[in-house]
Tab-separated table of C-alpha atoms in Angstrom:
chain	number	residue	atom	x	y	z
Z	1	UNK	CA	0.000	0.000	0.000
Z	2	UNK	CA	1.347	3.731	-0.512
Z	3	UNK	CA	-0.045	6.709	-2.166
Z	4	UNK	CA	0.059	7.548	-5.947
Z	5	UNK	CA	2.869	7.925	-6.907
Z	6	UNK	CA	4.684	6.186	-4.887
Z	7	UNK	CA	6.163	3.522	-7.081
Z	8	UNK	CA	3.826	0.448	-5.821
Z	9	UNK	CA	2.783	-0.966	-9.641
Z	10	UNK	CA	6.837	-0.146	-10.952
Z	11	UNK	CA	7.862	-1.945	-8.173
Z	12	UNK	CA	5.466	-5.023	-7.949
Z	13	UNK	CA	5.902	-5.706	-11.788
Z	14	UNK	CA	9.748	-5.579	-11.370
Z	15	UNK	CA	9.869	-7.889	-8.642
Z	16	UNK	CA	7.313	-9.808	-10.334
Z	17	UNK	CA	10.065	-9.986	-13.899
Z	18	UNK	CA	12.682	-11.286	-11.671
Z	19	UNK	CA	11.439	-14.267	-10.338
Z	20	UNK	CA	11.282	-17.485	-12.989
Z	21	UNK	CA	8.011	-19.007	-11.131
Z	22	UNK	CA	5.793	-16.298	-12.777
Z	23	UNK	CA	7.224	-16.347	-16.364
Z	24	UNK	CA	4.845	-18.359	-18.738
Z	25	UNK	CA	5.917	-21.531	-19.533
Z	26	UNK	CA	4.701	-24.769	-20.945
Z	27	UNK	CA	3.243	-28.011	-19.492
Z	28	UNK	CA	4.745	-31.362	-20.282
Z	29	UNK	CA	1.796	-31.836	-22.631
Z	30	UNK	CA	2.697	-28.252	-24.572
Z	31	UNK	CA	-0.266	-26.237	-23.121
Z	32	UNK	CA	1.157	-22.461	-22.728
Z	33	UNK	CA	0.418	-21.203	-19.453
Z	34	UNK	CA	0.489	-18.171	-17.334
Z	35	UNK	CA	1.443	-18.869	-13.414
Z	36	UNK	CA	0.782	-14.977	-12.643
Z	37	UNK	CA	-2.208	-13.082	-14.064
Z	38	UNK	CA	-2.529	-9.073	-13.873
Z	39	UNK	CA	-5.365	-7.619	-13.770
Z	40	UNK	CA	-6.525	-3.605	-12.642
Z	41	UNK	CA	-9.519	-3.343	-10.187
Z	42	UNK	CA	-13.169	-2.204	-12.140
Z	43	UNK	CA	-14.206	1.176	-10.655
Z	44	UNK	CA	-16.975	0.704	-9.022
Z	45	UNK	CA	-15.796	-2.265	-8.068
Z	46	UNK	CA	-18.556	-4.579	-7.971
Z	47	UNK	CA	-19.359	-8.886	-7.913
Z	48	UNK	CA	-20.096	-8.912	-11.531
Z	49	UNK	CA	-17.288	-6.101	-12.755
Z	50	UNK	CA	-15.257	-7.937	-10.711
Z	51	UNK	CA	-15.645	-11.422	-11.985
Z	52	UNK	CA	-15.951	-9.850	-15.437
Z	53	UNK	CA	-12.294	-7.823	-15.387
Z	54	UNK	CA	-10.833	-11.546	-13.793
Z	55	UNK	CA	-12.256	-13.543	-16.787
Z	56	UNK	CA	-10.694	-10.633	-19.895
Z	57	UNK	CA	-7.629	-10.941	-17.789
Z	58	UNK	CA	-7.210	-14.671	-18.813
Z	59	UNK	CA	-8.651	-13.945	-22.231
Z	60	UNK	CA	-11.968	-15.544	-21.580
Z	61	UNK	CA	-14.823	-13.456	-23.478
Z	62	UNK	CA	-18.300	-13.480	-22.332
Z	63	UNK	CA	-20.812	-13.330	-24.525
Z	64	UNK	CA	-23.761	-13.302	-22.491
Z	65	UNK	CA	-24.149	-10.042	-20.754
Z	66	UNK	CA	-27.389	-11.548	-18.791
Z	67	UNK	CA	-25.194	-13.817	-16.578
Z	68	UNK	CA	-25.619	-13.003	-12.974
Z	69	UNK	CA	-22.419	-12.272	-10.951
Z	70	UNK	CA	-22.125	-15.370	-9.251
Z	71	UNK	CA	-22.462	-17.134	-11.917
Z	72	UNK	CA	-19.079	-15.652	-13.476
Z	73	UNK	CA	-17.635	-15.407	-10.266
Z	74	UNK	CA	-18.266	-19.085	-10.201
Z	75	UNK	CA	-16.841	-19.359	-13.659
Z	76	UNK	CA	-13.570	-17.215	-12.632
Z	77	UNK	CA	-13.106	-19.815	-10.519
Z	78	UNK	CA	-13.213	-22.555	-12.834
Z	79	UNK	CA	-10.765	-20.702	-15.374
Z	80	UNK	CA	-8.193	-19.987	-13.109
Z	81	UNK	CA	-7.882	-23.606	-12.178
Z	82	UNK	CA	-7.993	-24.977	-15.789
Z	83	UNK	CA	-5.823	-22.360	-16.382
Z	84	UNK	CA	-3.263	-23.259	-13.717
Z	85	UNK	CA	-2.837	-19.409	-12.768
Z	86	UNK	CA	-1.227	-19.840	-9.418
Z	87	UNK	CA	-1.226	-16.218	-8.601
Z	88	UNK	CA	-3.659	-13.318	-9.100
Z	89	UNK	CA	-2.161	-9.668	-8.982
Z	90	UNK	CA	-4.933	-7.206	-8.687
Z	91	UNK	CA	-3.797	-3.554	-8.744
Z	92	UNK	CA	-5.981	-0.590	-7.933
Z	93	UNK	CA	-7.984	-2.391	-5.195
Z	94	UNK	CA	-9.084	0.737	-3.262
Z	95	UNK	CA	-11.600	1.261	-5.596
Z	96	UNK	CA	-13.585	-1.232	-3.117
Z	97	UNK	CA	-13.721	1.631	-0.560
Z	98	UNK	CA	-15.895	2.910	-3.480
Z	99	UNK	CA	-19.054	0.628	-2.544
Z	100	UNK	CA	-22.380	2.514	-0.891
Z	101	UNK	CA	-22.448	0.260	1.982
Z	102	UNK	CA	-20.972	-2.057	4.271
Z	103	UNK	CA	-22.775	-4.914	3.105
Z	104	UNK	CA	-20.975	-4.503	-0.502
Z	105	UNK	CA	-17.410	-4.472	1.336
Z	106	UNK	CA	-18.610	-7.391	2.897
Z	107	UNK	CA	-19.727	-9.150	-0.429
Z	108	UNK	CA	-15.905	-8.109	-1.960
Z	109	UNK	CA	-14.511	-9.257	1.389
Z	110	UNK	CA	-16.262	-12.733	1.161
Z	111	UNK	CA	-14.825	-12.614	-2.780
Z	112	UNK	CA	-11.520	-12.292	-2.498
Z	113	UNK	CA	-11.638	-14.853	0.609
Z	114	UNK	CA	-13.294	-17.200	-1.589
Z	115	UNK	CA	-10.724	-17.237	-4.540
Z	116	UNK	CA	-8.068	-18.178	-1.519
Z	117	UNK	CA	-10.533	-21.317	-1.241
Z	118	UNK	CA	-10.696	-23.120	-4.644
Z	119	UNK	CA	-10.878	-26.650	-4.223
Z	120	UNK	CA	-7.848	-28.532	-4.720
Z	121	UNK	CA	-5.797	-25.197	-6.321
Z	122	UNK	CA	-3.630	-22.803	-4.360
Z	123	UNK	CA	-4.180	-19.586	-5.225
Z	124	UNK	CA	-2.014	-16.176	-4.177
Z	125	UNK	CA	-2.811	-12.737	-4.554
Z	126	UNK	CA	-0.804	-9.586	-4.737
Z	127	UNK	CA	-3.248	-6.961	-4.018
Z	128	UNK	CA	-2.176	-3.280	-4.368
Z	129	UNK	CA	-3.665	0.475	-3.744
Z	130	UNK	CA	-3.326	3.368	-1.847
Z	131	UNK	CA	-3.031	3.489	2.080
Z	132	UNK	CA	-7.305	3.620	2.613
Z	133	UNK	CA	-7.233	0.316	1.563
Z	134	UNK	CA	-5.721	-0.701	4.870
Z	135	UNK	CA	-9.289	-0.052	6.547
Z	136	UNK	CA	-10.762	-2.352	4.736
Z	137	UNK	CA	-8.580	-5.060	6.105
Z	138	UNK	CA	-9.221	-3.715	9.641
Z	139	UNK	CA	-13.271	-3.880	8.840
Z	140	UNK	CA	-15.398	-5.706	11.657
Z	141	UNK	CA	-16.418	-9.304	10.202
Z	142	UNK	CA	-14.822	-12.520	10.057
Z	143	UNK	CA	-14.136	-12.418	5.932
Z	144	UNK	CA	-11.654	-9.075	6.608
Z	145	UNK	CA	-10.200	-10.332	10.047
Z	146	UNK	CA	-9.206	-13.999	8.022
Z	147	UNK	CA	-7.676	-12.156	4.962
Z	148	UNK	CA	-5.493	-9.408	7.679
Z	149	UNK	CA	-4.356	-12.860	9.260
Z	150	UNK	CA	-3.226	-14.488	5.839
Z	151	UNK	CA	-1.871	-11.236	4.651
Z	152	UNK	CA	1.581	-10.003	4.465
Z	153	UNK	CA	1.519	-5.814	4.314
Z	154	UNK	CA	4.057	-3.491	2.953
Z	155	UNK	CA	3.764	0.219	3.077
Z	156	UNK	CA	5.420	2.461	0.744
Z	157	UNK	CA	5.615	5.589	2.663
Z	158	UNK	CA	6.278	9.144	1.702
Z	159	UNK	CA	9.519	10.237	1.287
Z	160	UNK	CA	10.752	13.152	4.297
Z	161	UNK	CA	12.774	15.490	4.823
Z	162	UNK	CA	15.782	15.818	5.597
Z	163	UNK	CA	15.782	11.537	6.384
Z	164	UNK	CA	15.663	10.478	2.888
Z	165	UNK	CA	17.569	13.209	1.364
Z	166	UNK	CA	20.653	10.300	0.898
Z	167	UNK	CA	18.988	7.953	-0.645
Z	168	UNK	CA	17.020	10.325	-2.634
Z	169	UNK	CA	20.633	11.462	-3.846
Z	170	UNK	CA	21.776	8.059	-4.563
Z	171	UNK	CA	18.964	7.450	-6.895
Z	172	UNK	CA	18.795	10.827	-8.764
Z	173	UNK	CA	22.474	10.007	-9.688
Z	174	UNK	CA	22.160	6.821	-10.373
Z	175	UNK	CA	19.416	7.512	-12.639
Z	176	UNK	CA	21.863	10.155	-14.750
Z	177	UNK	CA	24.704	8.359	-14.541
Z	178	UNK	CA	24.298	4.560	-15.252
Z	179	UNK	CA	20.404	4.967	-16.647
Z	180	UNK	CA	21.324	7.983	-18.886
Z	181	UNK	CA	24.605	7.855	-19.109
Z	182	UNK	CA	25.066	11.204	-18.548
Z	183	UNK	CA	26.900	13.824	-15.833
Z	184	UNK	CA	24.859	15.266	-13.140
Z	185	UNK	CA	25.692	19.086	-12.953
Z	186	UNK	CA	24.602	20.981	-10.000
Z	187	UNK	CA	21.705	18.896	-9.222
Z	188	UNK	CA	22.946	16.591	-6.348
Z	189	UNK	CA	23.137	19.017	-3.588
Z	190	UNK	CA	21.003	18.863	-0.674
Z	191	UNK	CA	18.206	21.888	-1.522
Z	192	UNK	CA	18.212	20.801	-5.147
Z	193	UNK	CA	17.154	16.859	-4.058
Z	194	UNK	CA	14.745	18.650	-1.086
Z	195	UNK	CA	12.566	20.499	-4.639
Z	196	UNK	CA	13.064	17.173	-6.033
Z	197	UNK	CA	11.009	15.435	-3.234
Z	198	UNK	CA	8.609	18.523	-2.917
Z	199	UNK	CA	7.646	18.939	-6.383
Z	200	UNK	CA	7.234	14.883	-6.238
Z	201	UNK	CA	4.762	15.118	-3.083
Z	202	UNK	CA	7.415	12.743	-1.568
Z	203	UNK	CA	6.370	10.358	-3.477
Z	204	UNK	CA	9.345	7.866	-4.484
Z	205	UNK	CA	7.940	6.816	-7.688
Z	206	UNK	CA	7.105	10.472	-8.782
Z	207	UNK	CA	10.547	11.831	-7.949
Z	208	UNK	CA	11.956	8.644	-10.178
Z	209	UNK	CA	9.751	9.976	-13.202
Z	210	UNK	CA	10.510	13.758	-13.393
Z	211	UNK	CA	14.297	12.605	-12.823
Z	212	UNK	CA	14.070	10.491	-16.130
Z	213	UNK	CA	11.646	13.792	-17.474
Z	214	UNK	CA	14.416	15.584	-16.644
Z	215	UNK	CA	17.333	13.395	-18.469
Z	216	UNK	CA	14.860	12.836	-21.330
Z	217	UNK	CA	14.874	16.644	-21.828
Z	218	UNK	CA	18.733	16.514	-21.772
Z	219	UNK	CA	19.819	13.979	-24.753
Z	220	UNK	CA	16.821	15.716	-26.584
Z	221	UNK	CA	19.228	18.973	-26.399
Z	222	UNK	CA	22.262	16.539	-26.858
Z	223	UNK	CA	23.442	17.380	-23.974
Z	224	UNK	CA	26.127	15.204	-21.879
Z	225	UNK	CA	24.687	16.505	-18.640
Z	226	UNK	CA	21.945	16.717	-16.637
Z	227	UNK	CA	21.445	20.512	-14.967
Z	228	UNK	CA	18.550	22.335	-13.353
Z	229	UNK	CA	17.554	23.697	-16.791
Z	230	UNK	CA	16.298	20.723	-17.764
Z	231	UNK	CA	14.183	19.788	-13.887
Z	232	UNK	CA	12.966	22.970	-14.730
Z	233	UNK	CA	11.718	22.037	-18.243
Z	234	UNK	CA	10.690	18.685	-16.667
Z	235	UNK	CA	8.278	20.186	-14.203
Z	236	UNK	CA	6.450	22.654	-16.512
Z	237	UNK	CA	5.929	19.981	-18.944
Z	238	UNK	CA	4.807	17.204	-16.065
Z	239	UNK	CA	2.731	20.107	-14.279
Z	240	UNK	CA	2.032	22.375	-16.922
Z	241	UNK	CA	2.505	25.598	-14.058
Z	242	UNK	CA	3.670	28.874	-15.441
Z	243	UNK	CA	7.243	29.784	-14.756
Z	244	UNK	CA	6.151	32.059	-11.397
Z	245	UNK	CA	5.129	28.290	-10.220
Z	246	UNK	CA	8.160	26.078	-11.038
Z	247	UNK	CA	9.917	24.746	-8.108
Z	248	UNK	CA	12.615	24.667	-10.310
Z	249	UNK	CA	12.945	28.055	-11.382
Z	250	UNK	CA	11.720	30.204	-8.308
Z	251	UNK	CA	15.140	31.263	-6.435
Z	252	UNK	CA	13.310	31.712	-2.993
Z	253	UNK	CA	10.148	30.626	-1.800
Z	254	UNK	CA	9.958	27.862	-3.795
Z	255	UNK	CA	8.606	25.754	-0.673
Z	256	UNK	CA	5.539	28.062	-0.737
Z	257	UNK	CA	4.660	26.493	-3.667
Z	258	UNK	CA	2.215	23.660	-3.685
Z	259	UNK	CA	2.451	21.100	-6.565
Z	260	UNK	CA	-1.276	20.166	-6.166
Z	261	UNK	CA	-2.164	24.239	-7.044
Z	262	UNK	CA	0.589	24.229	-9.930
Z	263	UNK	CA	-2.437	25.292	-12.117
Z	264	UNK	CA	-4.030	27.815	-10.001
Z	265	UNK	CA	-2.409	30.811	-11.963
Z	266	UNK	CA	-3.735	29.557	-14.842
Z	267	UNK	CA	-7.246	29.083	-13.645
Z	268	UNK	CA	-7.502	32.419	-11.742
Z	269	UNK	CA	-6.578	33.976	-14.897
Z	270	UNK	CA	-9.587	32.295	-16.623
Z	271	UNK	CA	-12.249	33.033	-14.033
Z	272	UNK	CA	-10.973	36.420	-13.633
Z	273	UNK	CA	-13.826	38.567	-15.406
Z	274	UNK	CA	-12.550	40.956	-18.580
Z	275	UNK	CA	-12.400	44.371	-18.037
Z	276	UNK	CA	-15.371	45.839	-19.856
Z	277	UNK	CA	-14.511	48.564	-22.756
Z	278	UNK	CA	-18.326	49.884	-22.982
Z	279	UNK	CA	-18.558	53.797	-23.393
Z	280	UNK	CA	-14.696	53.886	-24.618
């Protein structure tokens, strides 16, 4: 769990690339299969969307939009058994805080306990979304209290400051040097990473993404370096703020600046009402 931006999918389908056991392979009678299947969460998450995003995630069409929920729930099952997919990775799963009542986060509850229960096949699931969906674990009812005690949680927090300034460092130049191939140049100083991190939220994945922004922008110029000319470009074109708005670009105040509002200027200058020339 962690906010946007906080690297969660980058880092889950990494992970998941490394490990052999979730490649596709081949049975000893040549049927192709898939050990790990992906799939992103419907919004609003419901039985039927549910069952119905599980079933085009292993290619299975349905033709017959009159079937009731259970009834492809029931044939989710089925597939992901004759399908031998071992593990389900479902990404975007706070989208079940969505549902109008407790009695739907109950039914979802009960779901996702019931794929754990196939007869005779051992499913695993990698469930991902932001940090709400950590009350939904911590619901009253039996279905949430079984899946907190079968679950393993890992929180990607939000970056801080001055704490992660080092390894925020580390991976900036990292990311120039062996990614990019190219010479950081004034960027790796301690204020410079600290508008890094605040024009990311202090998100980890988000500071990752306007670095590369930012090293894109450079072999675009043919550059062989990486300076605050091109965060600077990287920001307005990630934000889209005017230049009185760029962390970058600001000499002072800059920490005034809210990312979230990077459009305000903008806006205020659309809602602000013309001057009326009548009578001149």
């Amino acid at each position: 769990m962690g906010q946007s931006g906080s690297g969660k999918t980058t880092s889950v389908e990494k992970h998941i690339a490394k490990r052999r056991q979730f490649l596709p392979r081949a049975t000893a009678d040549g049927v192709s299969v898939r050990p790990l299947v992906p799939m992103l969460a419907p919004k609003p998450l419901t039985l039927k969307g549910l069952a119905l995003a599980g079933l085009g995630a292993l290619n299975y069409e349905v033709h017959n939009t009159r079937i009731s929920g259970f009834e492809l729930f029931q044939e989710w099952k089925n597939q992901l058994r004759e399908q031998q997919a071992l593990f389900l990775a479902i990404d975007e799963l706070q989208h079940v805080l969505r549902g109008d009542t407790v009695k739907e986060l109950q039914t979802v509850a009960d779901v996702l306990k019931d794929l754990l229960q196939i007869p005779g096949w051992p499913l695993h699931m990698f469930l991902s979304g932001v940090p709400a969906l950590a009350g939904f674990l911590h619901q009253d009812g039996e279905s949430e209290r079984q899946l907190k005690e079968r679950s393993h949680i890992i929180e990607f927090r939000r970056m801080s400051f001055p704490e992660d300034i080092p390894v925020t460092t580390k991976i900036v130049e990292k990311i120039i040097r062996v990614e990019a191939c190219l010479e950081p140049r004034d960027v790796l100083h301690e204020e410079f990473v600290h508008r890094i991190l605040h024009s990311s939220h202090f998100a980890f994945g988000s500071s990752i993404e306007l670095t590369r922004i930012a090293c894109d922008n450079a072999m675009r110029l043919e550059q062989d370096y990486v300076g605050p000319a091109n965060f600077i470009a990287a920001y307005a074109l990630k934000s889209g703020c005017r230049p009185s708005q760029n962390i970058f670009a600001v000499k002072e105040g800059w920490l005034d600046i809210l990312p979230i509002n990077s459009l305000q200027e903008l806006l205020d200058s659309v809602r602000r009402p013309a001057h009326s020339t009548k009578g001149r």
